């Protein structure tokens, strides 16, 4: 049984696939690099597989890159959705 290293892996993949047109992992890496986050080519795969931890800085940049909220990535309701 593999150990889960982050909470956002499923949501990152879902958000990428929900975009029109879909955002590839390479596209996401480029969007992150613009925001100062440089990851290697396997990092997104590992994040989506939940085998790589994600820092808070990376979390914010991923949310911005995918045009979703941090709360959505974490599977939490936004304060406005109470």
PDB file of C-alpha atoms in Angstrom:
ATOM      1  CA  UNK A   1       0.000   0.000   0.000  1.00  0.00           C
ATOM      2  CA  UNK A   2       1.480   3.316  -1.067  1.00  0.00           C
ATOM      3  CA  UNK A   3       1.627   6.205   1.343  1.00  0.00           C
ATOM      4  CA  UNK A   4      -0.367   9.287   0.350  1.00  0.00           C
ATOM      5  CA  UNK A   5       1.955  12.298   0.308  1.00  0.00           C
ATOM      6  CA  UNK A   6      -0.527  15.043  -0.669  1.00  0.00           C
ATOM      7  CA  UNK A   7      -4.252  15.824  -0.711  1.00  0.00           C
ATOM      8  CA  UNK A   8      -4.505  17.471  -4.120  1.00  0.00           C
ATOM      9  CA  UNK A   9      -3.376  14.881  -6.670  1.00  0.00           C
ATOM     10  CA  UNK A  10      -6.829  13.843  -7.866  1.00  0.00           C
ATOM     11  CA  UNK A  11      -8.028  17.432  -8.085  1.00  0.00           C
ATOM     12  CA  UNK A  12      -4.977  18.582 -10.072  1.00  0.00           C
ATOM     13  CA  UNK A  13      -5.672  15.936 -12.691  1.00  0.00           C
ATOM     14  CA  UNK A  14      -9.406  16.739 -12.676  1.00  0.00           C
ATOM     15  CA  UNK A  15      -8.764  20.467 -13.104  1.00  0.00           C
ATOM     16  CA  UNK A  16      -6.308  19.882 -15.961  1.00  0.00           C
ATOM     17  CA  UNK A  17      -8.787  17.664 -17.783  1.00  0.00           C
ATOM     18  CA  UNK A  18     -11.746  20.010 -17.195  1.00  0.00           C
ATOM     19  CA  UNK A  19     -10.026  22.936 -18.915  1.00  0.00           C
ATOM     20  CA  UNK A  20     -11.038  23.715 -22.487  1.00  0.00           C
ATOM     21  CA  UNK A  21      -8.732  22.863 -24.152  1.00  0.00           C
ATOM     22  CA  UNK A  22      -7.241  20.385 -21.693  1.00  0.00           C
ATOM     23  CA  UNK A  23      -4.022  21.415 -20.004  1.00  0.00           C
ATOM     24  CA  UNK A  24      -1.262  18.836 -20.387  1.00  0.00           C
ATOM     25  CA  UNK A  25       1.226  18.152 -17.640  1.00  0.00           C
ATOM     26  CA  UNK A  26       3.866  19.931 -19.746  1.00  0.00           C
ATOM     27  CA  UNK A  27       1.540  22.947 -20.096  1.00  0.00           C
ATOM     28  CA  UNK A  28       1.086  23.010 -16.339  1.00  0.00           C
ATOM     29  CA  UNK A  29       4.858  22.877 -15.798  1.00  0.00           C
ATOM     30  CA  UNK A  30       5.239  25.899 -18.108  1.00  0.00           C
ATOM     31  CA  UNK A  31       2.519  27.811 -16.248  1.00  0.00           C
ATOM     32  CA  UNK A  32       4.228  27.036 -12.950  1.00  0.00           C
ATOM     33  CA  UNK A  33       7.619  28.127 -14.278  1.00  0.00           C
ATOM     34  CA  UNK A  34       6.155  31.532 -15.193  1.00  0.00           C
ATOM     35  CA  UNK A  35       5.167  31.799 -11.523  1.00  0.00           C
ATOM     36  CA  UNK A  36       8.693  30.939 -10.351  1.00  0.00           C
ATOM     37  CA  UNK A  37       8.050  27.253  -9.595  1.00  0.00           C
ATOM     38  CA  UNK A  38      10.471  25.031 -11.497  1.00  0.00           C
ATOM     39  CA  UNK A  39       9.690  21.321 -11.282  1.00  0.00           C
ATOM     40  CA  UNK A  40      11.180  18.384 -13.159  1.00  0.00           C
ATOM     41  CA  UNK A  41       9.206  16.505 -15.793  1.00  0.00           C
ATOM     42  CA  UNK A  42       7.982  13.748 -13.458  1.00  0.00           C
ATOM     43  CA  UNK A  43       6.893  16.068 -10.645  1.00  0.00           C
ATOM     44  CA  UNK A  44       3.322  16.604 -11.888  1.00  0.00           C
ATOM     45  CA  UNK A  45       2.876  12.861 -12.434  1.00  0.00           C
ATOM     46  CA  UNK A  46       4.080  12.215  -8.899  1.00  0.00           C
ATOM     47  CA  UNK A  47       1.818  14.931  -7.488  1.00  0.00           C
ATOM     48  CA  UNK A  48      -1.179  13.466  -9.325  1.00  0.00           C
ATOM     49  CA  UNK A  49      -0.235   9.990  -8.075  1.00  0.00           C
ATOM     50  CA  UNK A  50      -0.026  11.472  -4.553  1.00  0.00           C
ATOM     51  CA  UNK A  51       3.528  10.179  -4.145  1.00  0.00           C
ATOM     52  CA  UNK A  52       5.155  13.629  -3.956  1.00  0.00           C
ATOM     53  CA  UNK A  53       4.476  16.196  -1.235  1.00  0.00           C
ATOM     54  CA  UNK A  54       3.440  19.704  -2.276  1.00  0.00           C
ATOM     55  CA  UNK A  55       4.658  22.852  -0.542  1.00  0.00           C
ATOM     56  CA  UNK A  56       2.293  25.687   0.263  1.00  0.00           C
ATOM     57  CA  UNK A  57       4.024  27.860  -2.349  1.00  0.00           C
ATOM     58  CA  UNK A  58       3.529  25.145  -4.981  1.00  0.00           C
ATOM     59  CA  UNK A  59      -0.096  24.718  -3.900  1.00  0.00           C
ATOM     60  CA  UNK A  60      -0.887  28.381  -4.490  1.00  0.00           C
ATOM     61  CA  UNK A  61       0.925  28.399  -7.853  1.00  0.00           C
ATOM     62  CA  UNK A  62      -0.878  25.240  -9.002  1.00  0.00           C
ATOM     63  CA  UNK A  63      -4.251  26.731  -8.045  1.00  0.00           C
ATOM     64  CA  UNK A  64      -3.460  29.954  -9.936  1.00  0.00           C
ATOM     65  CA  UNK A  65      -2.181  28.016 -12.954  1.00  0.00           C
ATOM     66  CA  UNK A  66      -5.339  25.912 -13.140  1.00  0.00           C
ATOM     67  CA  UNK A  67      -7.647  28.851 -12.292  1.00  0.00           C
ATOM     68  CA  UNK A  68      -9.146  27.086  -9.270  1.00  0.00           C
ATOM     69  CA  UNK A  69      -9.043  27.936  -5.580  1.00  0.00           C
ATOM     70  CA  UNK A  70      -6.660  26.422  -3.067  1.00  0.00           C
ATOM     71  CA  UNK A  71      -9.716  25.286  -1.095  1.00  0.00           C
ATOM     72  CA  UNK A  72     -11.067  23.471  -4.152  1.00  0.00           C
ATOM     73  CA  UNK A  73      -7.743  21.694  -4.665  1.00  0.00           C
ATOM     74  CA  UNK A  74      -7.821  20.648  -1.026  1.00  0.00           C
ATOM     75  CA  UNK A  75     -11.410  19.433  -1.335  1.00  0.00           C
ATOM     76  CA  UNK A  76     -12.679  22.094   1.066  1.00  0.00           C
ATOM     77  CA  UNK A  77     -15.660  24.397   0.694  1.00  0.00           C
ATOM     78  CA  UNK A  78     -14.898  28.054   0.156  1.00  0.00           C
ATOM     79  CA  UNK A  79     -16.167  30.377   2.891  1.00  0.00           C
ATOM     80  CA  UNK A  80     -18.766  31.748   0.464  1.00  0.00           C
ATOM     81  CA  UNK A  81     -20.229  28.256   0.021  1.00  0.00           C
ATOM     82  CA  UNK A  82     -21.380  27.751   3.618  1.00  0.00           C
TER      83      UNK A  82
END
